[in-house]
Coordinates of C-alpha atoms and ligand atoms in Angstrom, one line a residue:
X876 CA 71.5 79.2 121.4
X877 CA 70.0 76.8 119.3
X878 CA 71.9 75.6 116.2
X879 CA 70.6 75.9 112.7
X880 CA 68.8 72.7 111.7
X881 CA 71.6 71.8 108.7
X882 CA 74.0 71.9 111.3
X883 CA 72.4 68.8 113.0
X884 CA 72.3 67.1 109.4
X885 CA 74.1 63.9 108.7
X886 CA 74.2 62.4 105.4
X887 CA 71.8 59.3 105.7
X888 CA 69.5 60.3 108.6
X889 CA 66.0 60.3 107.2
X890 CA 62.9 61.6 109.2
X891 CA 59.9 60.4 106.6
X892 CA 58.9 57.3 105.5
X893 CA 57.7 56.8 102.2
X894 CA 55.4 54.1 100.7
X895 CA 57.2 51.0 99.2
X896 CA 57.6 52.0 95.3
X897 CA 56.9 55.7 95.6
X898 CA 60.3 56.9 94.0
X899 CA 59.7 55.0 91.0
X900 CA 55.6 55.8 91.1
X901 CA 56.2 59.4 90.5
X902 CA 58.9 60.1 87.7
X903 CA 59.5 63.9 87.4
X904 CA 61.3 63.3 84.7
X905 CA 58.4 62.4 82.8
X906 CA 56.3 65.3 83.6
X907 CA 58.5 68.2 83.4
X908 CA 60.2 69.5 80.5
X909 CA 64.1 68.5 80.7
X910 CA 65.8 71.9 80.7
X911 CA 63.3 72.8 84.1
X912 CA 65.1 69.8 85.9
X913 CA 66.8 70.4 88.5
X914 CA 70.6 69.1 87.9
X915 CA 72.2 69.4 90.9
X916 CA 71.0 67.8 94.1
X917 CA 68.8 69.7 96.1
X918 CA 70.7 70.2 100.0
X919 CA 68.4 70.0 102.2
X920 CA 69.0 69.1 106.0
X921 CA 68.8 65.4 106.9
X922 CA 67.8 64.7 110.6
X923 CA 65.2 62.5 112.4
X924 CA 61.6 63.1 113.0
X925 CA 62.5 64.1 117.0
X926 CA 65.6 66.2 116.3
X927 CA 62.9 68.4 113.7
X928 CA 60.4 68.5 116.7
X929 CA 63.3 69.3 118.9
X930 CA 64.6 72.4 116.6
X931 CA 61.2 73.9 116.1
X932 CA 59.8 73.6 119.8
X933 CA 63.1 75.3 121.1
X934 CA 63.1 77.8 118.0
X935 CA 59.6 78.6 118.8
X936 CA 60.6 79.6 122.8
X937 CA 63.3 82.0 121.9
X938 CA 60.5 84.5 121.1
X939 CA 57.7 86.0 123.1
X940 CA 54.7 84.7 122.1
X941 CA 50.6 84.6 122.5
X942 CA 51.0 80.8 123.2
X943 CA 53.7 81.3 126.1
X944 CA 52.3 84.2 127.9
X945 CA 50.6 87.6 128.1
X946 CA 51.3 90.1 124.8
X947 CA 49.5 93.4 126.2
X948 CA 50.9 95.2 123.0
X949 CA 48.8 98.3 122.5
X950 CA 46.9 98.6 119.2
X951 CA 47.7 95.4 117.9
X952 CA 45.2 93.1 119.9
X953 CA 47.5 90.3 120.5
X954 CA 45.5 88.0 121.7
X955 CA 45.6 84.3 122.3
X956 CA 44.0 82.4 119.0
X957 CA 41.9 79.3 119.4
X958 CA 43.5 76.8 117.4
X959 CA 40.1 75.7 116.1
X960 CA 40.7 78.8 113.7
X961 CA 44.2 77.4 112.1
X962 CA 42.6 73.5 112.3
X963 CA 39.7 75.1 109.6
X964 CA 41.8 76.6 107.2
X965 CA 43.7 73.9 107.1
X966 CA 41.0 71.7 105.6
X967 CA 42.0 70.1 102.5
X968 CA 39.4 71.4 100.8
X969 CA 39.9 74.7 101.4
X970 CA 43.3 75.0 101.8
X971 CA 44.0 73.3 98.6
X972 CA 41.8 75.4 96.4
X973 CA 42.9 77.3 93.7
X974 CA 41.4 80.7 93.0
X975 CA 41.6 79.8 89.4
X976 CA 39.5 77.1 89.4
X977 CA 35.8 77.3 87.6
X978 CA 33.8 78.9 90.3
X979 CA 31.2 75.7 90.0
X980 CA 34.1 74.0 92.2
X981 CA 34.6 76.2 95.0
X982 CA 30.8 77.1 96.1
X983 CA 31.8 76.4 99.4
X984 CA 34.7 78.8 99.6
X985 CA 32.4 81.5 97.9
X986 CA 29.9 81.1 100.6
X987 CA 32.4 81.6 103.0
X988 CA 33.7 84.6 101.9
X989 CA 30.0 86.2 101.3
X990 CA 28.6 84.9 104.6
X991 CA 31.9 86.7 106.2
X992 CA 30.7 89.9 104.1
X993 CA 27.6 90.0 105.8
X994 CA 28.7 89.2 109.0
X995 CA 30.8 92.0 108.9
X996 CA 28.2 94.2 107.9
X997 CA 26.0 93.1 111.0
X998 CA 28.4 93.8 113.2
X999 CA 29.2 97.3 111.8
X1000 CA 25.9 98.2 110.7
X1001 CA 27.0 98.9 107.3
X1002 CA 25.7 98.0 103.8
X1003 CA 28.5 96.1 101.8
X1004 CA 32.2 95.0 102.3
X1005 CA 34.8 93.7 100.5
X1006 CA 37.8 91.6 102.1
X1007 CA 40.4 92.3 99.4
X1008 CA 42.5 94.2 101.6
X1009 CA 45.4 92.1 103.2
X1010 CA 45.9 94.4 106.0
X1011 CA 44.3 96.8 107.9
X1012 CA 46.3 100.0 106.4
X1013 CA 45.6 98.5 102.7
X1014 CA 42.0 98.5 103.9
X1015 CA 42.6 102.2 104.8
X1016 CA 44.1 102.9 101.3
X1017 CA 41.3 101.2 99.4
X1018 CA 38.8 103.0 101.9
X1019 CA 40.6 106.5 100.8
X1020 CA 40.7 105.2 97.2
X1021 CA 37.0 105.2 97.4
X1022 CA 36.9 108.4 99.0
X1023 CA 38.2 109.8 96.2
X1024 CA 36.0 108.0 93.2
X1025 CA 33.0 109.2 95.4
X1026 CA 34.5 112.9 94.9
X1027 CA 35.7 111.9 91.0
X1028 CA 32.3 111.1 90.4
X1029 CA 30.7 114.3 92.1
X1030 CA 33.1 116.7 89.7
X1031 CA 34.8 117.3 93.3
X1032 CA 38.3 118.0 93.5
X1033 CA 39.1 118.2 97.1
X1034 CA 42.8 117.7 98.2
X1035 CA 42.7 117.6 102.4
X1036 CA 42.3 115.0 105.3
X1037 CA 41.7 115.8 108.7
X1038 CA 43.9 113.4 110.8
X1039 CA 43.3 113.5 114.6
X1040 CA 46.8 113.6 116.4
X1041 CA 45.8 110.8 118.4
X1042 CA 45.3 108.8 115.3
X1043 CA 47.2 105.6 114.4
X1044 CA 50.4 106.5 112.3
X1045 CA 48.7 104.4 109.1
X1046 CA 46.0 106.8 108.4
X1047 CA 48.1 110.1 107.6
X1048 CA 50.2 107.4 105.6
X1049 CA 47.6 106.2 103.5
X1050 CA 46.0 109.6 102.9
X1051 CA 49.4 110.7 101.2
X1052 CA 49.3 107.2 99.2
X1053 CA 46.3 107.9 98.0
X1054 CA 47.5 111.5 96.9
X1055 CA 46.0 113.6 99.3
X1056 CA 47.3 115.9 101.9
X1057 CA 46.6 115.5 105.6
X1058 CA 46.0 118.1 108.1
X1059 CA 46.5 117.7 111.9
X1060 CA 44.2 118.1 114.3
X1061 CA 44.5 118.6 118.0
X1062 CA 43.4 117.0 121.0
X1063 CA 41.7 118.1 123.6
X1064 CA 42.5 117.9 127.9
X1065 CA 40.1 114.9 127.5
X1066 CA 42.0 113.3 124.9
X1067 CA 39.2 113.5 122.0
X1068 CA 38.9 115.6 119.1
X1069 CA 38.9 119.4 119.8
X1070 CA 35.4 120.5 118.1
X1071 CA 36.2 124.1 117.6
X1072 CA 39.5 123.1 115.6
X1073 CA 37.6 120.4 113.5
X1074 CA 35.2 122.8 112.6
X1075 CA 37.7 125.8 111.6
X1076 CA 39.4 123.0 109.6
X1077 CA 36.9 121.4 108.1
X1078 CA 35.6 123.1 104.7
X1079 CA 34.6 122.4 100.9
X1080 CA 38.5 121.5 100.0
X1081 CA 38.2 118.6 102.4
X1082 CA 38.0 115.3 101.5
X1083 CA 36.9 114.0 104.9
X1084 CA 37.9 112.7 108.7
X1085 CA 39.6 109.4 109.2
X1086 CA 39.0 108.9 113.1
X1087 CA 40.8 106.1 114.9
X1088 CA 37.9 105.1 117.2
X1089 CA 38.7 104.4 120.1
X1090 CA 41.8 106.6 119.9
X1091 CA 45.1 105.7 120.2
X1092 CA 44.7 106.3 124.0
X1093 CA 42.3 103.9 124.5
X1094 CA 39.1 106.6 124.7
X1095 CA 36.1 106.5 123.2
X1096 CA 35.7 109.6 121.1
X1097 CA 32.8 110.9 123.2
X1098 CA 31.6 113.7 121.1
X1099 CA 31.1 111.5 117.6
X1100 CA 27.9 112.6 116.3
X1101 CA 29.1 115.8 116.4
X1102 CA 32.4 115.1 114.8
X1103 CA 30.2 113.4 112.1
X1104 CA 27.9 116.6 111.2
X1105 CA 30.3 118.8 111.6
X1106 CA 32.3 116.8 108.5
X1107 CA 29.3 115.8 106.6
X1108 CA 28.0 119.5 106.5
X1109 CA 30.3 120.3 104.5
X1110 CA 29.9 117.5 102.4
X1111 CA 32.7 115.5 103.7
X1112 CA 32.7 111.8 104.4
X1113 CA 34.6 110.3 107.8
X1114 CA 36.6 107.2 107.6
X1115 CA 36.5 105.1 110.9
X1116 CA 39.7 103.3 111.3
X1117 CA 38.2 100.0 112.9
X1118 CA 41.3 98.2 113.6
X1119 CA 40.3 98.6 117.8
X1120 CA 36.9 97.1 116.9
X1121 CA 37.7 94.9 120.0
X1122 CA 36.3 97.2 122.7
X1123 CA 33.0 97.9 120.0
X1124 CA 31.4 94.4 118.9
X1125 CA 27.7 94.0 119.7
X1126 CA 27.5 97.1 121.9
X1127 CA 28.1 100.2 119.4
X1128 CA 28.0 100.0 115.3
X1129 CA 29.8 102.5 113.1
X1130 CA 27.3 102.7 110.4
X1131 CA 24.6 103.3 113.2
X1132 CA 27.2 106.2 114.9
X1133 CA 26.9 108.0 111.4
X1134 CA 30.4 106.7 109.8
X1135 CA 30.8 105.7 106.0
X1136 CA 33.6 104.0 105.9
X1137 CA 35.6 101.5 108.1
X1138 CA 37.8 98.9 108.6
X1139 CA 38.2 95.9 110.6
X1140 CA 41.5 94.2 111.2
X1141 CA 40.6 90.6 111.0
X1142 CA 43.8 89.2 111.6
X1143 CA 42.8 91.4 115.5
X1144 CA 39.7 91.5 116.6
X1145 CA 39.2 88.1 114.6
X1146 CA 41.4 85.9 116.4
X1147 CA 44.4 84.8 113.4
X1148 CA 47.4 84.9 114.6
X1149 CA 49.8 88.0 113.7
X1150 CA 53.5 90.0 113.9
X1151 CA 55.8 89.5 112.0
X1152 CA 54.4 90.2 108.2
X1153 CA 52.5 87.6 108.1
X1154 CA 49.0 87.7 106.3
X1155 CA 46.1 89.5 107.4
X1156 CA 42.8 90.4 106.5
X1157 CA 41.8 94.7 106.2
X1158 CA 38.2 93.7 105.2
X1159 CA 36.1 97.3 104.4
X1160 CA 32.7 98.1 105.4
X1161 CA 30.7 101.3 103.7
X1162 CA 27.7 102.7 103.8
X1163 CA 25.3 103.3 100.2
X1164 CA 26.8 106.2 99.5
X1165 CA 30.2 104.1 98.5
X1166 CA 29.0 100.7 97.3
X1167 CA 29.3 100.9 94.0
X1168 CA 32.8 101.3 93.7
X1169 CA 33.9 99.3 96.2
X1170 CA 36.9 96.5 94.2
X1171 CA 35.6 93.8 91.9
X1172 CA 35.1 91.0 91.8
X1173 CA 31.7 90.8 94.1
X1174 CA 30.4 87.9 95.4
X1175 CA 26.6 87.2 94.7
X1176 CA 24.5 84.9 95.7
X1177 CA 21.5 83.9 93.6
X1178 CA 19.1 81.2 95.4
X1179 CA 21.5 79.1 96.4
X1180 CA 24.4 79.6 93.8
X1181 CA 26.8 81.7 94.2
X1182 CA 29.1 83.7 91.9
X1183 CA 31.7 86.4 90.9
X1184 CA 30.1 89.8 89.3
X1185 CA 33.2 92.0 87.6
X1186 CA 30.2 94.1 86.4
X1187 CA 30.6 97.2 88.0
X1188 CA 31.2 100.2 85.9
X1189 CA 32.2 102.7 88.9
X1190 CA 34.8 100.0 90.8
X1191 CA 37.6 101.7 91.8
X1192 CA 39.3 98.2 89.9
X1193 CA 41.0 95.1 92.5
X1194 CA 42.8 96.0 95.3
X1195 CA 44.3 92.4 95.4
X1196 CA 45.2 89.2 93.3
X1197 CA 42.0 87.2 93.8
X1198 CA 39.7 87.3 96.7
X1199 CA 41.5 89.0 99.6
X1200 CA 43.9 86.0 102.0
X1201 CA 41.3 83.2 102.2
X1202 CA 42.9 81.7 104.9
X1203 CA 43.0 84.5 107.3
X1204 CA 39.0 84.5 105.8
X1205 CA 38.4 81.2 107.1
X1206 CA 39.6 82.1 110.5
X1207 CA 37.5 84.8 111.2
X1208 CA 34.7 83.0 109.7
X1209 CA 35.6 80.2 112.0
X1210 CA 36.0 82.4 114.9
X1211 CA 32.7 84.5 114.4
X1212 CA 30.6 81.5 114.1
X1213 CA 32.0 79.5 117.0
X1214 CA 31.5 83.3 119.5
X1215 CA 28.2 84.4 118.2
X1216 CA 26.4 87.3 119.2
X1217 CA 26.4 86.6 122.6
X1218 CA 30.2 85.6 122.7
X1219 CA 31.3 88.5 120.8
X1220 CA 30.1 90.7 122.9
X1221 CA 31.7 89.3 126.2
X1222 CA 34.5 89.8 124.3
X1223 CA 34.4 93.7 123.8
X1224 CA 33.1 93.6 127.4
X1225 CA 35.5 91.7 128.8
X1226 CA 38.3 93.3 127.1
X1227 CA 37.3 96.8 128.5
X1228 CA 37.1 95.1 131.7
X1229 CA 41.0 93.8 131.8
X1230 CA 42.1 97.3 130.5
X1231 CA 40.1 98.9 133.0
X1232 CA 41.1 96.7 135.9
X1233 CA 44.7 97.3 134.9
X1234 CA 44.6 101.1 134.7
X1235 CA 43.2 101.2 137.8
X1236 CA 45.6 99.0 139.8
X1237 CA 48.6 100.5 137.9
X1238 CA 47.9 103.9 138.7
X1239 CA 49.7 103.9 141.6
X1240 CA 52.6 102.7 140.0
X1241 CA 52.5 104.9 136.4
X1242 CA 51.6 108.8 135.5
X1243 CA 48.4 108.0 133.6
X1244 CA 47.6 111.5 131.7
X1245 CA 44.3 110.0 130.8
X1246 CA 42.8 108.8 133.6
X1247 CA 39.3 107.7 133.1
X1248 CA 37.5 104.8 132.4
X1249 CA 39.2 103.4 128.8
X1250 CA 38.0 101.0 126.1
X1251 CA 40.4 97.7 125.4
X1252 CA 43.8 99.9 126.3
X1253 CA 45.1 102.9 127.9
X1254 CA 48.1 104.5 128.2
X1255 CA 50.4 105.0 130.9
X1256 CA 53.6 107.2 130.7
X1257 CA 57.1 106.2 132.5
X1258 CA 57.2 110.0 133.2
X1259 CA 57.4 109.5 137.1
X1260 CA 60.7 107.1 136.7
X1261 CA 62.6 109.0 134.4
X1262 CA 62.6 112.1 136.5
X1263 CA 62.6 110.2 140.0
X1264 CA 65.2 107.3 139.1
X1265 CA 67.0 108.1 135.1
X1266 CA 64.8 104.9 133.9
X1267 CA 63.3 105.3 130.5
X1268 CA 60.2 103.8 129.3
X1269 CA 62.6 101.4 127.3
X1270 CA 64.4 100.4 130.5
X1271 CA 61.0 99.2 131.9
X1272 CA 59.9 97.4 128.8
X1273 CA 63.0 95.7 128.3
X1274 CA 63.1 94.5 132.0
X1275 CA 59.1 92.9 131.3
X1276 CA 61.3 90.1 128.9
X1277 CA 62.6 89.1 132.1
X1278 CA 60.0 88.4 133.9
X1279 CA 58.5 86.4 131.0
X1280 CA 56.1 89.3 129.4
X1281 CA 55.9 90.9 126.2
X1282 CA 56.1 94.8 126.7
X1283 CA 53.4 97.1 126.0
X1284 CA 54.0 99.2 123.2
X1285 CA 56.1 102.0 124.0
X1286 CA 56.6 105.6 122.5
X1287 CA 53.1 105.6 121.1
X1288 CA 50.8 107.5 120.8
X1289 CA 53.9 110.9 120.6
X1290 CA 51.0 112.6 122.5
X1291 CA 51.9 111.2 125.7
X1292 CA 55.7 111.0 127.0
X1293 CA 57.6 108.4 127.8
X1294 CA 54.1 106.3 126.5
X1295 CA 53.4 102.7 127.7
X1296 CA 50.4 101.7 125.5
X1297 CA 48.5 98.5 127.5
X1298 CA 46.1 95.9 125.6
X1299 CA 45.6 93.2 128.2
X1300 CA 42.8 91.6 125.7
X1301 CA 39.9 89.8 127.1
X1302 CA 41.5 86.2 126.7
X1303 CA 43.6 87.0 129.7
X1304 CA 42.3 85.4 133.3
X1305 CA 42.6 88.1 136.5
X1306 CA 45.7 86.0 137.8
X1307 CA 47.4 86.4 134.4
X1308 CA 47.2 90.2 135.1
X1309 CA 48.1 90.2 138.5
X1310 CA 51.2 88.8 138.1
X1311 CA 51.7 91.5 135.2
X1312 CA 50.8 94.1 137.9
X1313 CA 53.3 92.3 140.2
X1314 CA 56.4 92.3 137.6
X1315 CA 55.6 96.1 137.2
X1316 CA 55.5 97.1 141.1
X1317 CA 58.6 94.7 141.5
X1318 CA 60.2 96.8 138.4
X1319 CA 59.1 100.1 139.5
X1320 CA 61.0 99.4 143.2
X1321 CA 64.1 98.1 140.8
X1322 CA 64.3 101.6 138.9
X1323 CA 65.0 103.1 142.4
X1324 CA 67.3 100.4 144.6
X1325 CA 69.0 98.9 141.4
X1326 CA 69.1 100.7 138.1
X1327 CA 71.3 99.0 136.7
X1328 CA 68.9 95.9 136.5
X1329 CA 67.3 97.9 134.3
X1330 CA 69.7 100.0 132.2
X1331 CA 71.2 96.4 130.9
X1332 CA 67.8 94.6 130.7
X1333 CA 67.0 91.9 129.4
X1334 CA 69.8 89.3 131.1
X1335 CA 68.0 86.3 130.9
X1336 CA 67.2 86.3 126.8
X1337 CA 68.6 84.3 124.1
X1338 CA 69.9 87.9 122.5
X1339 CA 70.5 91.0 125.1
X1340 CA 69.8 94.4 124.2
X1341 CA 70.0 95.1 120.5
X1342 CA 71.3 98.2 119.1
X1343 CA 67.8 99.1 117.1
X1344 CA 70.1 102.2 115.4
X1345 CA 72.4 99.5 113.9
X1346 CA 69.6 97.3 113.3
X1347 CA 68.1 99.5 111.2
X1348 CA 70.3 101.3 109.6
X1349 CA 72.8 98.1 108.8
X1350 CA 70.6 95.2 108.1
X1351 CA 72.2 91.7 107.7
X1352 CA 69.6 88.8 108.3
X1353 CA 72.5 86.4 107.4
X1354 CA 73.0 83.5 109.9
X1355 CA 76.6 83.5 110.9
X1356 CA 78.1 86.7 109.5
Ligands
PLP1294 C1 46.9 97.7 113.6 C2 46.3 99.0 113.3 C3 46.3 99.5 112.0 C4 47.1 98.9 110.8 O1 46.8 97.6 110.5 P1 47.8 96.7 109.8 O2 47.1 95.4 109.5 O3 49.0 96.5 110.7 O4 48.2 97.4 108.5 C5 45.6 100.7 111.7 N1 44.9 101.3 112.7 C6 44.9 100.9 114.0 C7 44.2 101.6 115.1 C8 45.6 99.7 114.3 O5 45.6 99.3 115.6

């Protein structure tokens, strides 16, 4: 186990070098007020420059990561980031912008963040977008919260959603944060939306659809122009949650399949890297019927000036402090311009390609209730093992960490049991999934001749098997206690 890095401290050790006569070159004490000194001295860790490079390359292989080795997490796109994306944002100049600063100063930043807008709206055939929203389910929220201005505005009061049960746990979750109630709706044998129960649930009291698309199991929802009437008939708008817009870019457009709202996981499709909390991008694409009240400030361009219009009388207000996470901006930016059309397009192409060839080689090993050709993932259930051998889906997921992969997710969607949700990505190469496909046949032969390998999986990890009950329920991120 690595040690914490104070514990390698000794008093004296220095890892920097500092110009002669910089101590006495900057004197804090004559730029900050006396009573915001600190008094005490500040303890931080004093070690060499290789024992810091030593700590952070060993911390950084007690985790799975992209950079180690195939992440085929369903619905969270984890694939592998060109570092191009994290060398841009890292520019000085715009990684040391303020968003305060008079807007005659950061033009460049501005024309970032507009030419992203329209990017977006290319690829998603839409009209506007804003990239306030710092993740895709506070893109869902603000895409709800427009919802609702569009109704306020109409002297509408309706109070339901229509929530697919095959749709990703966020959208019923930011339905009720936005106030309204959701209704479930049912799948079909094919896994899409049942038509006959949309249309006996869709009626004047109803907001609108929010339609993860492809669905959480990977399918396309075949019958979407229909969904789309149905729900606009009636004078409801459907939401298109966007965050799988992986399997979609350059060959199908929301706005052109008849949606008016999505949104589009940057910090996915858009190649920045992502887990843990960290900042992400939930940009928002609408059609005309929901520009104007889509969160201020805009940015406009006028010749070749550009600049920040608050002047919009039916905004729904900001979403965000500022302009939405600039650097998670820059990325996608970055990454967009460096693919272009042609590029993005492999990549939905090559995406469905890796889930596809993975479905089909796995389903001799898994149950797969779905079994036609998917988008970017599918899902596979552990059904078979439980009943043949007593091995759970979490058995087999565990047991991947030993053979060096991430696990798919597993669980999700609840419509399938035992559920092993499969994202290869498209930056994976065929032998990176053949070896997957390998560690899975070797695991499936495990569950029968030696289930114990599995029932006490992972052995070879820094931490075994975690209690996730305790975890939960009796927090303590404290090193050492
Ligand atoms: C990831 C995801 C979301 C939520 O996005 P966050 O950035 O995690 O809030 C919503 N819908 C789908 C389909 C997703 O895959």
């Amino acid at each position: 186990m690595e040690k914490l890095i104070y514990e390698y401290s000794q008093a004296g050790k220095e890892g920097v070098s500092l110009p002669q006569g910089f101590e006495s070159a900057v004197s804090p004490a004559e730029l900050i007020p006396a009573e915001l000194l600190r008094r005490s001295e500040l303890q931080l860790p004093e070690v060499s420059e290789p024992e810091v490079v030593r700590h952070f390359t060993n911390l950084s292989t007690m985790n799975h990561h992209v950079d180690k080795d195939l992440y085929p997490l369903g619905s969270c796109t984890m694939k592998y980031n060109p570092k191009v994306n994290d060398r841009s944002a890292a520019l000085s100049g715009l990684a040391n912008c303020h968003p305060l600063q008079d807007v005659g100063t950061v033009q460049g930043a501005l024309q970032i963040i507009y030419e992203l807008e329209r990017y977006l709206c290319a690829i998603t055939g839409f009209q506007a977008a804003t990239l306030q929203p710092a993740a895709g389910s506070h893109g869902e929220l603000t895409g709800v919260l427009l919802m609702k201005k569009y109704f306020d505005q109409k002297g509408e009061n309706r109070q339901f959603i229509l929530i697919p049960d095959s749709a990703h746990g966020t959208n019923p979750a930011s339905a009720a944060s936005a106030n309204y109630k959701t209704i479930s709706l049912k799948s079909n044998q094919r896994g899409c939306i049942d038509l006959e129960d949309l249309s006996a649930k869709m009626n004047p009291s109803v907001a609108g659809l929010m339609l993860t698309n492809p669905n959480t199991l990977g399918l396309f929802e075949e019958e979407v122009g229909e969904i789309n009437e149905i729900v606009h008939n009636q004078g409801g708008l459907v939401y298109m949650d966007g965050a799988n817009l992986n399997a979609l870019l350059g060959i199908v457009r929301p706005g052109d399949m008849g949606f008016d709202i999505t949104h589009i996981n940057l910090h996915k499709t858009f190649a920045t890297p992502h887990g843990g909390g960290g900042p992400g991008s939930g940009a928002i694409a609408v059609n005309e019927k929901l520009v104007e009240f889509l969160p201020v400030p805009r940015i406009e361009k006028n010749g070749d000036r550009f600049s920040l219009n608050y002047c919009y009388p039916r905004t729904i207000g900001k979403v965000l402090g500022f302009y939405g996470n600039f650097g998670v901006i820059v990325r996608a930016y970055c990454y967009i311009r460096m693919m272009g059309t042609k590029g993005l397009q492999a990549v939905s192409r090559n995406a469905i390609l890796n889930a596809n060839y993975l479905r089909q080689k796995l389903s001799s090993v898994f149950e797969i209730p779905y079994n036609r050709i998917c988008m970017h993932e599918f899902v596979a259930s552990g059904e078979r093992q439980l009943q043949r051998s007593g091995i759970k889906t979490l058995d087999i997921a565990k047991r991947l960490l030993d053979y060096g992969f991430h696990s798919p997710t597993v669980y999700f969607p609840l419509i399938v049991k035992e559920a092993l949700m499969i994202e290869p990505t498209e930056t994976e190469s065929k032998e990176t999934l053949d070896r997957f496909i390998e560690a899975l046949v070797k695991i499936d032969q495990e569950a029968n001749n030696e289930p114990e390998k599995l029932h006490n999986a992972p052995w070879t990890t820094p931490v075994r098997r975690l209690d996730e009950l305790k975890a939960n329920k009796e927090l303590n991120i404290c090193w050492g206690k």
